[in-house]
Amino acid sequence: MPGGSNSGGVGAPPSPPHAAASAPSRPLRPSRYVPVSAATAFLVGSTTLFFCFTCPWLSEQFSVAVPIYNGVIFMFVVANFCMATFMDPGIFPRAEEDEDKEDDFRAPLYKTVEIRGIQVRMKWCSTCRFYRPPRCSHCSVCDNCVEDFDHHCPWVNNCIGRRNYRYFFLFLLSLTAHIMGVFGFGLLFILYHTQQLDLVHSAVTMAVMCVAGLFFIPVAGLTGFHIVLVARGRTTNEQVTGKFRGGVNPFTNGCWKNVSHVLCSSQAPRYLGRKKQLHSVTVQPPFLRPHLTDAQLAAKVLDNGIQGDLHRSKSSLEMMESQSCDAEPPPPPKPELRYPGLSRESTLLNKAPPTPTMYKYRPTYSSPGKNHTALTHAYANQISRGDSLKESSSLLQSSQQPGFRSEPSLDGREAPGERGGAGLGGDRPGGAGSVGGAPGLGGGGIPGYSLGGRSYPSFSDPTVLSPGAGGASRSSSVRSGSAHNAAPVSEATTSTSYKSLANQTPPRNGSLSYDSLLTPSESPDFEPAAPDLSAPRAPVLGYSSPYLSAQLSQQRDVELHQPSASSVSLLSSPHRAHYLRASSSPPPPPLPERERLLQDPHHSHGHSGSRPPRFSRPPLLSDSAAPHPYPYRTRSTDAPPGPSTHPPRSPHPPPLGKSLSYSSAAAAEMQYRMVRKASASAGAGGGGGGGDEIQMKSFSRTNGQPKSSTSSSGSTPSSPCHPMNLSARPGQAYTGPGNTQSPAHKPGGGVKKVTGVGGTTYEISV
Amino acid sequence: MAETHILQDLQHQAAIASKVYVQRDYNSGTICKFQTKFPSELESRVDKQQFEETMQTLNNLYAEAEKIGGKSYLEGCLACMTAYTIFLCMETHYEKVLKKIARFIKEQNEKIYAPLGLLLTDPIERGLRVVEITIFEDRSIGFGR
């Protein structure tokens, strides 16, 4: 009976229904069926013998209710056994290709999500191509991710998951009852036949009793175990792996609710093998566009591409990269860009999702990062960066036509320029003034434009901003934007905004751009920077036009060496965001330097969080960089190289969305720490020098080669707190989270060293 | 969009531009609930209120499907007593609500999202993990722009 023979229909289970389209066909492994065949054989065989040999006498002797009772219990056992065996446990279908594209090759292996206040990690399943929902686990036997995975039961040759746990539990309960019944009634039989033990009936009954007694102990034990699990609201997987040992189980609702959930909830639906719903809805252009409120438009205008940048498409980034490589004057605007709203949408929409950076950290699952992809942000960035090409020409044009703003293309491109001018000029009213003023500034139109970027959110580095800070900054931007009620000086918006932009009177446009720059002081984030803003400083933070002239870069160099008190105070402000964005003096390393670095096909990814190009460029770097042995997910393996190295760290602003957030946030954090050290130690060396040195080394290691202007300060941190180093450092904050020690080294804080794949060590502040 | 309308005499085709995925909201546990936060990719495509309303209705429907009450209990008892053969003829409560959800999504697509160039995919097709929103773009064929 036992052994390889498949006894009866019950004992010959074909692969359970989950071997449907999305599960790959597995080779037939007869050994998988041994336990289930044995279980089936014992169950059916013993019960049949019991009914044949023991029950007739019992029904005569006592009542017919005995076999009926046993029959009912046995039916229950078989029904639950079949359901547990053949029912789809809750297998997730493999994720589609498109869903995966959003995540990149180097997104983290784990994503955390908060469930009732408790952080739960979701692991990336490389087989199924999604982040496993909480309580989901991948069964290696079945090669499927199963929802609410309990365990893989060999006796039923099936996973026990959400859908069939109830049947498994009831199977255990009923089997225990059945065993007890069979044993009990067999004992009764024997007790009445002590004189006739040589009868066949007695012998069979005794054999059945032995089998029953033998199986009673493990089955009862397992039943008791599962009763406790159900009462506690845990799965076997969680219990055995000790997930909630000493901790709180976020999935429990109390004993009663847990039990009722297992037993009384409606049968969960299967995900595989469903009838494909044909999309009978046809989507035909032309498409309507929603009417955008002013607030929305203003938000769009001023919303820096914090998360949107992270999702920028590869092609758009490449476009920008190529543009940035250009040293020549920009070509005339392409025809498609005359209708920026349309063309940008299509070009941006068409592109594949963001390129992999070396290390994109995805913060808490519920963080806004991922969902803020925003074409708007993409537009903003594309326009600000990609179109910087066109900038100079448009600026020149606009300067020739001071008051004329109604041309969408010019407006779109000019807007940043206007803002740039505003940033520079401060009080200059009107667009004409802003634009006209731009050329008047040192460095010509471009610097003017770039200066504007200082307070223009899109030029800041949103990746560095925490969602909170980012939100704050965004809200401040919105406030300043909405103060002008105008619209949309946003090149990031759709053609509707362009239309509205075009329809506006020039002065409004101009004043809008100016005022939005002037009013950053409204926001708390900007307040410390307000004095700086008013002071016309030449090079600006955050703007990274590839066309930054040498003059400008020199100006930046100068800035580097002249940290002002205000900048230090800014730096020491806890808000990295506005430190990076608003401080005009402590510049990040000269832009051309950075660009060169960025364009360097190096591992260095992420960098100081102050420049917009950061989100655009690092991905390019990472594209050319060799794959890291980091615990981010790869396309092929699922093995975590080690403990997750990207737990959300409290000192950080939770990195936003994808892309550079981790590295730039880390870089920003590092800068922040350095600044604090600097300010704390009043410029004296030592102190946090150790940490800084480590960080500096990490930078230089990451960068791979010493960079010209910053190499001295970068690779040899002689005096980490030296202002020059201090200001230079941020620019150098290329962090290779995988390469080097984690930049999240917190002086004096708990630091956990984690070894990643390839032997790299990370320091994670805990 | 004046620009687009000018081009209406050209042949229009809708092409899939990108997909937005609205993930599950696990704040309240493993109950089926989707984030109602408005994804930024849709900012220019659909009204925020409308979208949030759709998501909220969807969440309410899923809550109704997973509700543990007298109806689901009776269904369970009946199934038990008939050795689960009742599942061969009767539709479970959850399945009934899923059909309702499918109808709701279809209606939303037809009425609201398709005209905007969007398409909502029933999350059950993705294992109730994400709501997939396909963004279509207007690809005009012919000279233009």
GROMACS .gro file of C-alpha atoms in nm, chain A residues 440-740:
model
  301
  440GLY     CA    1   2.355   9.191  -1.737
  441LEU     CA    2   2.471   8.960  -1.472
  442GLY     CA    3   2.811   8.829  -1.466
  443GLY     CA    4   2.849   8.539  -1.688
  444GLY     CA    5   2.570   8.626  -1.917
  445GLY     CA    6   2.235   8.472  -1.958
  446ILE     CA    7   2.320   8.138  -1.841
  447PRO     CA    8   2.452   8.238  -1.509
  448GLY     CA    9   2.146   8.440  -1.461
  449TYR     CA   10   1.947   8.141  -1.531
  450SER     CA   11   2.149   7.929  -1.309
  451LEU     CA   12   2.129   8.172  -1.030
  452GLY     CA   13   1.763   8.160  -1.042
  453GLY     CA   14   1.788   7.798  -0.983
  454ARG     CA   15   1.906   7.864  -0.642
  455SER     CA   16   1.571   7.920  -0.504
  456TYR     CA   17   1.384   7.756  -0.776
  457PRO     CA   18   1.288   7.429  -0.634
  458SER     CA   19   1.356   7.230  -0.938
  459PHE     CA   20   1.716   7.317  -0.918
  460SER     CA   21   1.762   7.201  -0.575
  461ASP     CA   22   1.829   6.849  -0.505
  462PRO     CA   23   1.513   6.693  -0.408
  463THR     CA   24   1.665   6.360  -0.352
  464VAL     CA   25   1.829   6.495  -0.051
  465LEU     CA   26   1.517   6.631   0.086
  466SER     CA   27   1.322   6.418   0.313
  467PRO     CA   28   0.967   6.380   0.216
  468GLY     CA   29   0.892   6.600   0.504
  469ALA     CA   30   1.137   6.856   0.410
  470GLY     CA   31   1.058   6.809   0.053
  471GLY     CA   32   0.700   6.847   0.133
  472ALA     CA   33   0.774   7.150   0.331
  473SER     CA   34   0.977   7.294   0.059
  474ARG     CA   35   0.716   7.207  -0.186
  475SER     CA   36   0.455   7.364   0.020
  476SER     CA   37   0.664   7.667   0.057
  477SER     CA   38   0.705   7.674  -0.311
  478VAL     CA   39   0.340   7.636  -0.352
  479ARG     CA   40   0.285   7.914  -0.116
  480SER     CA   41   0.513   8.139  -0.304
  481GLY     CA   42   0.376   8.022  -0.628
  482SER     CA   43   0.022   8.063  -0.533
  483ALA     CA   44   0.097   8.396  -0.396
  484HIS     CA   45   0.106   8.502  -0.748
  485ASN     CA   46  -0.180   8.311  -0.839
  486ALA     CA   47  -0.058   8.273  -1.171
  487ALA     CA   48   0.018   8.020  -1.317
  488PRO     CA   49   0.218   7.817  -1.419
  489VAL     CA   50   0.542   7.928  -1.491
  490SER     CA   51   0.591   7.572  -1.499
  491GLU     CA   52   0.748   7.418  -1.790
  492ALA     CA   53   0.682   7.102  -1.613
  493THR     CA   54   0.315   7.110  -1.677
  494THR     CA   55   0.116   7.009  -1.970
  495SER     CA   56   0.018   7.208  -2.263
  496THR     CA   57  -0.276   7.342  -2.074
  497SER     CA   58  -0.045   7.518  -1.849
  498TYR     CA   59   0.144   7.631  -2.141
  499LYS     CA   60  -0.162   7.771  -2.287
  500SER     CA   61  -0.241   7.948  -1.972
  501LEU     CA   62   0.112   8.061  -1.953
  502ALA     CA   63   0.098   8.190  -2.300
  503ASN     CA   64  -0.218   8.370  -2.231
  504GLN     CA   65  -0.086   8.556  -1.941
  505THR     CA   66   0.040   8.903  -1.954
  506PRO     CA   67   0.410   8.936  -1.952
  507PRO     CA   68   0.448   9.130  -1.637
  508ARG     CA   69   0.258   8.874  -1.450
  509ASN     CA   70   0.485   8.612  -1.575
  510GLY     CA   71   0.779   8.806  -1.485
  511SER     CA   72   0.658   8.904  -1.148
  512LEU     CA   73   0.555   8.556  -1.086
  513SER     CA   74   0.896   8.429  -1.141
  514TYR     CA   75   1.048   8.698  -0.936
  515ASP     CA   76   0.809   8.682  -0.656
  516SER     CA   77   0.828   8.316  -0.630
  517LEU     CA   78   1.190   8.360  -0.577
  518LEU     CA   79   1.150   8.645  -0.345
  519THR     CA   80   0.903   8.481  -0.127
  520PRO     CA   81   1.095   8.177  -0.035
  521SER     CA   82   1.146   8.358   0.285
  522GLU     CA   83   0.785   8.279   0.357
  523SER     CA   84   0.870   7.925   0.406
  524PRO     CA   85   1.042   7.819   0.717
  525ASP     CA   86   1.281   7.629   0.508
  526PHE     CA   87   1.389   7.931   0.334
  527GLU     CA   88   1.398   8.164   0.619
  528PRO     CA   89   1.752   8.114   0.711
  529ALA     CA   90   1.838   8.155   0.356
  530ALA     CA   91   1.647   8.471   0.309
  531PRO     CA   92   1.931   8.698   0.385
  532ASP     CA   93   2.139   8.508   0.148
  533LEU     CA   94   1.885   8.521  -0.118
  534SER     CA   95   1.867   8.888  -0.114
  535ALA     CA   96   2.233   8.915  -0.149
  536PRO     CA   97   2.317   8.870  -0.505
  537ARG     CA   98   2.557   8.597  -0.520
  538ALA     CA   99   2.687   8.481  -0.836
  539PRO     CA  100   2.697   8.115  -0.874
  540VAL     CA  101   2.411   7.940  -0.741
  541LEU     CA  102   2.349   7.616  -0.584
  542GLY     CA  103   2.162   7.362  -0.749
  543TYR     CA  104   2.187   7.471  -1.096
  544SER     CA  105   2.384   7.254  -1.305
  545SER     CA  106   2.366   7.380  -1.648
  546PRO     CA  107   2.613   7.199  -1.856
  547TYR     CA  108   2.675   7.522  -2.017
  548LEU     CA  109   2.795   7.685  -1.711
  549SER     CA  110   3.071   7.898  -1.828
  550ALA     CA  111   3.418   7.866  -1.703
  551GLN     CA  112   3.376   8.202  -1.548
  552LEU     CA  113   3.093   8.079  -1.349
  553SER     CA  114   3.275   7.775  -1.240
  554GLN     CA  115   3.554   7.994  -1.130
  555GLN     CA  116   3.310   8.195  -0.937
  556ARG     CA  117   3.198   7.883  -0.774
  557ASP     CA  118   3.548   7.797  -0.686
  558VAL     CA  119   3.576   8.126  -0.520
  559GLU     CA  120   3.265   8.056  -0.334
  560LEU     CA  121   3.402   7.732  -0.223
  561HIS     CA  122   3.673   7.901  -0.038
  562GLN     CA  123   3.462   8.163   0.116
  563PRO     CA  124   3.220   8.001   0.341
  564SER     CA  125   3.024   8.269   0.501
  565ALA     CA  126   2.886   8.267   0.844
  566SER     CA  127   2.544   8.257   0.706
  567SER     CA  128   2.629   7.958   0.505
  568VAL     CA  129   2.764   7.786   0.807
  569SER     CA  130   2.455   7.869   0.995
  570LEU     CA  131   2.261   7.737   0.710
  571LEU     CA  132   2.464   7.430   0.708
  572SER     CA  133   2.408   7.370   1.066
  573SER     CA  134   2.042   7.397   1.025
  574PRO     CA  135   1.881   7.067   1.062
  575HIS     CA  136   1.712   7.096   0.737
  576ARG     CA  137   1.939   6.967   0.484
  577ALA     CA  138   1.694   7.050   0.226
  578HIS     CA  139   1.709   7.413   0.261
  579TYR     CA  140   2.066   7.403   0.345
  580LEU     CA  141   2.133   7.262   0.015
  581ARG     CA  142   1.885   7.457  -0.166
  582ALA     CA  143   1.895   7.791  -0.010
  583SER     CA  144   2.246   7.850   0.086
  584SER     CA  145   2.412   8.025  -0.187
  585SER     CA  146   2.754   8.042  -0.062
  586PRO     CA  147   2.866   7.702   0.039
  587PRO     CA  148   2.867   7.575  -0.290
  588PRO     CA  149   2.895   7.242  -0.396
  589PRO     CA  150   3.193   7.167  -0.594
  590PRO     CA  151   3.217   7.349  -0.912
  591LEU     CA  152   2.960   7.233  -1.142
  592PRO     CA  153   3.172   7.146  -1.436
  593GLU     CA  154   3.379   6.939  -1.205
  594ARG     CA  155   3.082   6.757  -1.090
  595GLU     CA  156   2.954   6.712  -1.431
  596ARG     CA  157   3.276   6.565  -1.533
  597LEU     CA  158   3.262   6.341  -1.240
  598LEU     CA  159   2.911   6.253  -1.318
  599GLN     CA  160   2.984   6.177  -1.670
  600ASP     CA  161   3.269   5.968  -1.564
  601PRO     CA  162   3.175   5.613  -1.615
  602HIS     CA  163   3.243   5.536  -1.264
  603HIS     CA  164   3.086   5.368  -0.988
  604SER     CA  165   3.033   5.685  -0.811
  605HIS     CA  166   2.672   5.736  -0.789
  606GLY     CA  167   2.482   5.977  -0.586
  607HIS     CA  168   2.656   6.274  -0.460
  608SER     CA  169   2.594   6.569  -0.250
  609GLY     CA  170   2.238   6.630  -0.253
  610SER     CA  171   2.232   6.979  -0.370
  611ARG     CA  172   2.216   6.975  -0.738
  612PRO     CA  173   1.942   6.883  -0.963
  613PRO     CA  174   2.158   6.716  -1.213
  614ARG     CA  175   2.229   6.470  -0.952
  615PHE     CA  176   1.922   6.295  -1.012
  616SER     CA  177   1.973   6.297  -1.372
  617ARG     CA  178   2.330   6.212  -1.392
  618PRO     CA  179   2.407   5.943  -1.149
  619PRO     CA  180   2.185   5.705  -1.326
  620LEU     CA  181   2.398   5.756  -1.624
  621LEU     CA  182   2.698   5.675  -1.425
  622SER     CA  183   2.546   5.370  -1.291
  623ASP     CA  184   2.458   5.258  -1.633
  624SER     CA  185   2.814   5.236  -1.727
  625ALA     CA  186   2.929   5.117  -1.395
  626ALA     CA  187   2.990   4.760  -1.331
  627PRO     CA  188   2.730   4.587  -1.130
  628HIS     CA  189   2.786   4.603  -0.766
  629PRO     CA  190   2.776   4.319  -0.536
  630TYR     CA  191   2.524   4.492  -0.322
  631PRO     CA  192   2.211   4.366  -0.172
  632TYR     CA  193   1.995   4.533  -0.418
  633ARG     CA  194   1.798   4.306  -0.625
  634THR     CA  195   1.933   4.171  -0.942
  635ARG     CA  196   1.748   4.026  -1.222
  636SER     CA  197   1.858   3.680  -1.160
  637THR     CA  198   1.928   3.608  -0.805
  638ASP     CA  199   1.719   3.626  -0.506
  639ALA     CA  200   1.980   3.549  -0.252
  640PRO     CA  201   2.027   3.835  -0.019
  641PRO     CA  202   2.394   3.896   0.012
  642GLY     CA  203   2.354   3.970   0.369
  643PRO     CA  204   2.139   4.160   0.602
  644SER     CA  205   1.966   4.436   0.440
  645THR     CA  206   2.189   4.726   0.417
  646HIS     CA  207   1.923   4.971   0.357
  647PRO     CA  208   1.716   4.982   0.660
  648PRO     CA  209   1.557   5.315   0.703
  649ARG     CA  210   1.778   5.512   0.923
  650SER     CA  211   1.645   5.765   1.153
  651PRO     CA  212   1.902   6.034   1.107
  652HIS     CA  213   1.831   6.042   0.742
  653PRO     CA  214   1.552   6.211   0.587
  654PRO     CA  215   1.381   5.913   0.448
  655PRO     CA  216   1.516   5.897   0.103
  656LEU     CA  217   1.268   5.962  -0.161
  657GLY     CA  218   1.150   5.725  -0.419
  658LYS     CA  219   1.402   5.563  -0.628
  659SER     CA  220   1.709   5.672  -0.785
  660LEU     CA  221   1.964   5.868  -0.612
  661SER     CA  222   1.771   5.914  -0.303
  662TYR     CA  223   1.981   5.689  -0.096
  663SER     CA  224   2.312   5.801  -0.214
  664SER     CA  225   2.227   6.163  -0.232
  665ALA     CA  226   2.050   6.150   0.097
  666ALA     CA  227   2.345   5.979   0.243
  667ALA     CA  228   2.569   6.234   0.093
  668ALA     CA  229   2.357   6.510   0.223
  669GLU     CA  230   2.355   6.355   0.560
  670MET     CA  231   2.723   6.334   0.553
  671GLN     CA  232   2.755   6.691   0.455
  672TYR     CA  233   2.523   6.777   0.729
  673ARG     CA  234   2.730   6.595   0.978
  674MET     CA  235   3.038   6.751   0.854
  675VAL     CA  236   2.886   7.087   0.879
  676ARG     CA  237   2.776   7.023   1.227
  677LYS     CA  238   3.115   6.908   1.319
  678ALA     CA  239   3.259   7.209   1.163
  679SER     CA  240   3.032   7.441   1.340
  680ALA     CA  241   3.061   7.251   1.661
  681SER     CA  242   3.431   7.247   1.662
  682ALA     CA  243   3.445   7.598   1.536
  683GLY     CA  244   3.658   7.514   1.250
  684ALA     CA  245   3.914   7.336   1.453
  685GLY     CA  246   4.039   7.013   1.325
  686GLY     CA  247   4.010   6.685   1.499
  687GLY     CA  248   3.683   6.619   1.664
  688GLY     CA  249   3.478   6.442   1.415
  689GLY     CA  250   3.770   6.423   1.189
  690GLY     CA  251   3.784   6.054   1.218
  691GLY     CA  252   3.444   6.009   1.083
  692ASP     CA  253   3.503   6.270   0.829
  693GLU     CA  254   3.819   6.112   0.724
  694ILE     CA  255   3.646   5.790   0.676
  695GLN     CA  256   3.388   5.964   0.480
  696MET     CA  257   3.637   6.149   0.280
  697LYS     CA  258   3.816   5.834   0.205
  698SER     CA  259   3.500   5.679   0.106
  699PHE     CA  260   3.442   5.962  -0.131
  700SER     CA  261   3.776   5.939  -0.284
  701ARG     CA  262   3.748   5.568  -0.310
  702THR     CA  263   3.417   5.596  -0.464
  703ASN     CA  264   3.521   5.851  -0.708
  704GLY     CA  265   3.793   5.633  -0.824
  705GLN     CA  266   4.019   5.903  -0.931
  706PRO     CA  267   4.113   6.216  -0.764
  707LYS     CA  268   3.928   6.502  -0.909
  708SER     CA  269   4.127   6.797  -0.992
  709SER     CA  270   3.994   7.076  -0.791
  710THR     CA  271   3.875   6.877  -0.504
  711SER     CA  272   4.127   6.606  -0.498
  712SER     CA  273   4.344   6.774  -0.248
  713SER     CA  274   4.068   6.821  -0.006
  714GLY     CA  275   3.897   6.507  -0.099
  715SER     CA  276   4.152   6.242  -0.082
  716THR     CA  277   4.361   6.377   0.194
  717PRO     CA  278   4.146   6.512   0.461
  718SER     CA  279   4.416   6.688   0.642
  719SER     CA  280   4.182   6.909   0.823
  720PRO     CA  281   3.837   6.782   0.787
  721CYS     CA  282   3.690   7.074   0.952
  722HIS     CA  283   3.867   7.320   0.743
  723PRO     CA  284   3.616   7.537   0.578
  724MET     CA  285   3.760   7.470   0.245
  725ASN     CA  286   3.734   7.104   0.291
  726LEU     CA  287   3.401   7.149   0.439
  727SER     CA  288   3.261   7.324   0.146
  728ALA     CA  289   3.443   7.110  -0.095
  729ARG     CA  290   3.326   6.801   0.062
  730PRO     CA  291   2.968   6.832  -0.021
  731GLY     CA  292   3.057   6.849  -0.377
  732GLN     CA  293   3.254   6.541  -0.345
  733ALA     CA  294   2.995   6.354  -0.174
  734TYR     CA  295   2.974   6.087  -0.425
  735THR     CA  296   2.881   5.796  -0.229
  736GLY     CA  297   2.916   5.449  -0.338
  737PRO     CA  298   2.710   5.290  -0.082
  738GLY     CA  299   2.824   4.963  -0.191
  739ASN     CA  300   3.182   5.046  -0.231
  740THR     CA  301   3.266   5.200   0.088
   0.00000   0.00000   0.00000
